[in-house]
Amino acid sequence: MNTSLTTSLAALSMLVACASPYAASPAKTEMGVLTNPAGMTLYVFDKDVAGSGKSACNGDCAQKWPPLTAAASDKASGDYAVITRDDGSMQWSYKGKPLYLWAKDQKPGDMTGDGVNNVWHTAKP
């Protein structure tokens, strides 16, 4: 391959990488469940209607089940979207279901919220 073509291809690949509209994913998969970047397990709530853009967990519920917060500048990507909560804050959702943490999980890998009141479940990819 000639030097001019190699340089052009390198420049093109850098341009494509810089122009990518996707930010880092708000979650990752560990042990078969979604976690936040710190490794804390994420949960979904049966009372949330998938695709509604709303969270049914507010007030005291949100104290126990903190939403996976999103910044105003965060953008939807793939199966992840950002919804606006009743209090105006932003929250990540996955496949239309808002994502939450569980206040009683103490360390990465804890999944103590799975099955609480038969309406909270680990979020699965």
PDB file of C-alpha atoms in Angstrom:
ATOM      1  CA  MET A   1       0.000   0.000   0.000  1.00  0.00           C
ATOM      2  CA  ASN A   2       1.424   3.420  -0.835  1.00  0.00           C
ATOM      3  CA  THR A   3       2.159   6.016   1.852  1.00  0.00           C
ATOM      4  CA  SER A   4      -0.429   8.512   0.568  1.00  0.00           C
ATOM      5  CA  LEU A   5      -3.230   5.947   0.704  1.00  0.00           C
ATOM      6  CA  THR A   6      -2.161   4.735   4.158  1.00  0.00           C
ATOM      7  CA  THR A   7      -2.156   8.318   5.475  1.00  0.00           C
ATOM      8  CA  SER A   8      -5.583   8.983   3.941  1.00  0.00           C
ATOM      9  CA  LEU A   9      -7.073   5.842   5.484  1.00  0.00           C
ATOM     10  CA  ALA A  10      -5.613   6.696   8.908  1.00  0.00           C
ATOM     11  CA  ALA A  11      -7.042  10.216   8.719  1.00  0.00           C
ATOM     12  CA  LEU A  12     -10.445   8.875   7.638  1.00  0.00           C
ATOM     13  CA  SER A  13     -10.592   6.384  10.517  1.00  0.00           C
ATOM     14  CA  MET A  14      -9.740   9.128  13.047  1.00  0.00           C
ATOM     15  CA  LEU A  15     -12.444  11.369  11.580  1.00  0.00           C
ATOM     16  CA  VAL A  16     -15.047   8.603  11.850  1.00  0.00           C
ATOM     17  CA  ALA A  17     -14.034   7.865  15.456  1.00  0.00           C
ATOM     18  CA  CYS A  18     -14.256  11.534  16.448  1.00  0.00           C
ATOM     19  CA  ALA A  19     -17.605  12.019  14.723  1.00  0.00           C
ATOM     20  CA  SER A  20     -19.290   9.077  16.460  1.00  0.00           C
ATOM     21  CA  PRO A  21     -22.482  10.309  18.187  1.00  0.00           C
ATOM     22  CA  TYR A  22     -22.423   7.583  20.830  1.00  0.00           C
ATOM     23  CA  ALA A  23     -21.190   8.142  24.371  1.00  0.00           C
ATOM     24  CA  ALA A  24     -20.044   5.386  26.694  1.00  0.00           C
ATOM     25  CA  SER A  25     -22.821   2.992  27.663  1.00  0.00           C
ATOM     26  CA  PRO A  26     -24.527   3.829  30.983  1.00  0.00           C
ATOM     27  CA  ALA A  27     -24.378   0.155  31.966  1.00  0.00           C
ATOM     28  CA  LYS A  28     -22.336  -2.980  31.464  1.00  0.00           C
ATOM     29  CA  THR A  29     -23.041  -6.685  31.817  1.00  0.00           C
ATOM     30  CA  GLU A  30     -21.559  -8.627  34.731  1.00  0.00           C
ATOM     31  CA  MET A  31     -22.630 -12.087  35.935  1.00  0.00           C
ATOM     32  CA  GLY A  32     -25.564 -12.031  33.505  1.00  0.00           C
ATOM     33  CA  VAL A  33     -27.110  -8.774  34.756  1.00  0.00           C
ATOM     34  CA  LEU A  34     -26.761  -5.092  33.953  1.00  0.00           C
ATOM     35  CA  THR A  35     -24.658  -3.002  36.321  1.00  0.00           C
ATOM     36  CA  ASN A  36     -23.728   0.646  36.516  1.00  0.00           C
ATOM     37  CA  PRO A  37     -20.115   1.576  35.656  1.00  0.00           C
ATOM     38  CA  ALA A  38     -19.142   0.972  39.316  1.00  0.00           C
ATOM     39  CA  GLY A  39     -20.427  -2.622  39.125  1.00  0.00           C
ATOM     40  CA  MET A  40     -23.588  -2.107  41.191  1.00  0.00           C
ATOM     41  CA  THR A  41     -26.547  -4.213  40.065  1.00  0.00           C
ATOM     42  CA  LEU A  42     -29.340  -2.499  38.141  1.00  0.00           C
ATOM     43  CA  TYR A  43     -33.019  -3.351  38.534  1.00  0.00           C
ATOM     44  CA  VAL A  44     -36.336  -2.955  36.718  1.00  0.00           C
ATOM     45  CA  PHE A  45     -39.757  -2.406  38.309  1.00  0.00           C
ATOM     46  CA  ASP A  46     -42.853  -4.337  37.170  1.00  0.00           C
ATOM     47  CA  LYS A  47     -45.078  -1.264  37.678  1.00  0.00           C
ATOM     48  CA  ASP A  48     -43.123   0.687  35.033  1.00  0.00           C
ATOM     49  CA  VAL A  49     -44.772   0.455  31.619  1.00  0.00           C
ATOM     50  CA  ALA A  50     -42.111  -0.308  29.002  1.00  0.00           C
ATOM     51  CA  GLY A  51     -41.796   2.463  26.441  1.00  0.00           C
ATOM     52  CA  SER A  52     -43.986   4.935  28.362  1.00  0.00           C
ATOM     53  CA  GLY A  53     -41.053   7.237  29.124  1.00  0.00           C
ATOM     54  CA  LYS A  54     -42.242   7.393  32.749  1.00  0.00           C
ATOM     55  CA  SER A  55     -41.077   5.999  36.070  1.00  0.00           C
ATOM     56  CA  ALA A  56     -43.668   4.671  38.532  1.00  0.00           C
ATOM     57  CA  CYS A  57     -41.084   4.856  41.357  1.00  0.00           C
ATOM     58  CA  ASN A  58     -41.009   8.344  42.875  1.00  0.00           C
ATOM     59  CA  GLY A  59     -40.750   9.900  46.349  1.00  0.00           C
ATOM     60  CA  ASP A  60     -40.063   7.314  49.079  1.00  0.00           C
ATOM     61  CA  CYS A  61     -39.766   4.577  46.458  1.00  0.00           C
ATOM     62  CA  ALA A  62     -36.939   6.478  44.728  1.00  0.00           C
ATOM     63  CA  GLN A  63     -35.134   6.789  48.082  1.00  0.00           C
ATOM     64  CA  LYS A  64     -35.023   2.995  48.342  1.00  0.00           C
ATOM     65  CA  TRP A  65     -34.569   2.459  44.592  1.00  0.00           C
ATOM     66  CA  PRO A  66     -32.406   5.339  43.327  1.00  0.00           C
ATOM     67  CA  PRO A  67     -32.765   5.881  39.581  1.00  0.00           C
ATOM     68  CA  LEU A  68     -29.761   5.393  37.327  1.00  0.00           C
ATOM     69  CA  THR A  69     -29.366   9.088  36.643  1.00  0.00           C
ATOM     70  CA  ALA A  70     -28.496  10.575  33.287  1.00  0.00           C
ATOM     71  CA  ALA A  71     -26.994  13.983  32.582  1.00  0.00           C
ATOM     72  CA  ALA A  72     -28.910  16.481  30.452  1.00  0.00           C
ATOM     73  CA  SER A  73     -26.251  16.025  27.769  1.00  0.00           C
ATOM     74  CA  ASP A  74     -26.617  12.205  27.652  1.00  0.00           C
ATOM     75  CA  LYS A  75     -28.152  10.816  24.471  1.00  0.00           C
ATOM     76  CA  ALA A  76     -29.992   7.611  23.653  1.00  0.00           C
ATOM     77  CA  SER A  77     -27.891   4.868  22.081  1.00  0.00           C
ATOM     78  CA  GLY A  78     -29.012   1.405  20.999  1.00  0.00           C
ATOM     79  CA  ASP A  79     -31.327  -0.104  23.632  1.00  0.00           C
ATOM     80  CA  TYR A  80     -30.603   2.738  26.085  1.00  0.00           C
ATOM     81  CA  ALA A  81     -32.777   5.855  26.274  1.00  0.00           C
ATOM     82  CA  VAL A  82     -33.118   8.798  28.644  1.00  0.00           C
ATOM     83  CA  ILE A  83     -36.468   9.569  30.270  1.00  0.00           C
ATOM     84  CA  THR A  84     -37.574  12.588  32.303  1.00  0.00           C
ATOM     85  CA  ARG A  85     -38.764  11.776  35.825  1.00  0.00           C
ATOM     86  CA  ASP A  86     -41.660  13.495  37.628  1.00  0.00           C
ATOM     87  CA  ASP A  87     -39.169  15.703  39.507  1.00  0.00           C
ATOM     88  CA  GLY A  88     -37.539  16.806  36.238  1.00  0.00           C
ATOM     89  CA  SER A  89     -34.358  14.759  36.690  1.00  0.00           C
ATOM     90  CA  MET A  90     -33.164  12.417  33.955  1.00  0.00           C
ATOM     91  CA  GLN A  91     -32.984   8.616  34.176  1.00  0.00           C
ATOM     92  CA  TRP A  92     -31.594   5.896  31.933  1.00  0.00           C
ATOM     93  CA  SER A  93     -33.892   3.185  30.622  1.00  0.00           C
ATOM     94  CA  TYR A  94     -33.085  -0.090  28.883  1.00  0.00           C
ATOM     95  CA  LYS A  95     -35.438  -1.511  26.263  1.00  0.00           C
ATOM     96  CA  GLY A  96     -38.055   0.959  27.487  1.00  0.00           C
ATOM     97  CA  LYS A  97     -37.806   0.091  31.202  1.00  0.00           C
ATOM     98  CA  PRO A  98     -36.320   2.632  33.655  1.00  0.00           C
ATOM     99  CA  LEU A  99     -33.195   1.409  35.489  1.00  0.00           C
ATOM    100  CA  TYR A 100     -32.676   1.604  39.255  1.00  0.00           C
ATOM    101  CA  LEU A 101     -30.164   0.753  41.955  1.00  0.00           C
ATOM    102  CA  TRP A 102     -31.176  -0.769  45.324  1.00  0.00           C
ATOM    103  CA  ALA A 103     -30.155   1.148  48.446  1.00  0.00           C
ATOM    104  CA  LYS A 104     -29.483  -2.073  50.391  1.00  0.00           C
ATOM    105  CA  ASP A 105     -26.880  -3.385  47.928  1.00  0.00           C
ATOM    106  CA  GLN A 106     -23.556  -2.646  49.610  1.00  0.00           C
ATOM    107  CA  LYS A 107     -20.906  -3.702  47.115  1.00  0.00           C
ATOM    108  CA  PRO A 108     -20.483  -4.597  43.439  1.00  0.00           C
ATOM    109  CA  GLY A 109     -22.036  -7.978  42.749  1.00  0.00           C
ATOM    110  CA  ASP A 110     -24.742  -7.685  45.431  1.00  0.00           C
ATOM    111  CA  MET A 111     -28.192  -8.568  44.030  1.00  0.00           C
ATOM    112  CA  THR A 112     -30.270  -8.337  47.212  1.00  0.00           C
ATOM    113  CA  GLY A 113     -33.041  -6.405  45.460  1.00  0.00           C
ATOM    114  CA  ASP A 114     -33.930  -9.231  43.083  1.00  0.00           C
ATOM    115  CA  GLY A 115     -37.479 -10.389  43.861  1.00  0.00           C
ATOM    116  CA  VAL A 116     -38.313  -7.701  46.442  1.00  0.00           C
ATOM    117  CA  ASN A 117     -42.122  -7.634  46.807  1.00  0.00           C
ATOM    118  CA  ASN A 118     -42.222  -9.793  43.655  1.00  0.00           C
ATOM    119  CA  VAL A 119     -42.046  -6.583  41.555  1.00  0.00           C
ATOM    120  CA  TRP A 120     -38.299  -5.784  41.446  1.00  0.00           C
ATOM    121  CA  HIS A 121     -35.953  -7.799  39.251  1.00  0.00           C
ATOM    122  CA  THR A 122     -32.348  -7.648  38.124  1.00  0.00           C
ATOM    123  CA  ALA A 123     -32.089  -5.978  34.719  1.00  0.00           C
ATOM    124  CA  LYS A 124     -30.882  -8.484  32.157  1.00  0.00           C
ATOM    125  CA  PRO A 125     -29.297  -7.795  28.785  1.00  0.00           C
TER     126      PRO A 125
END
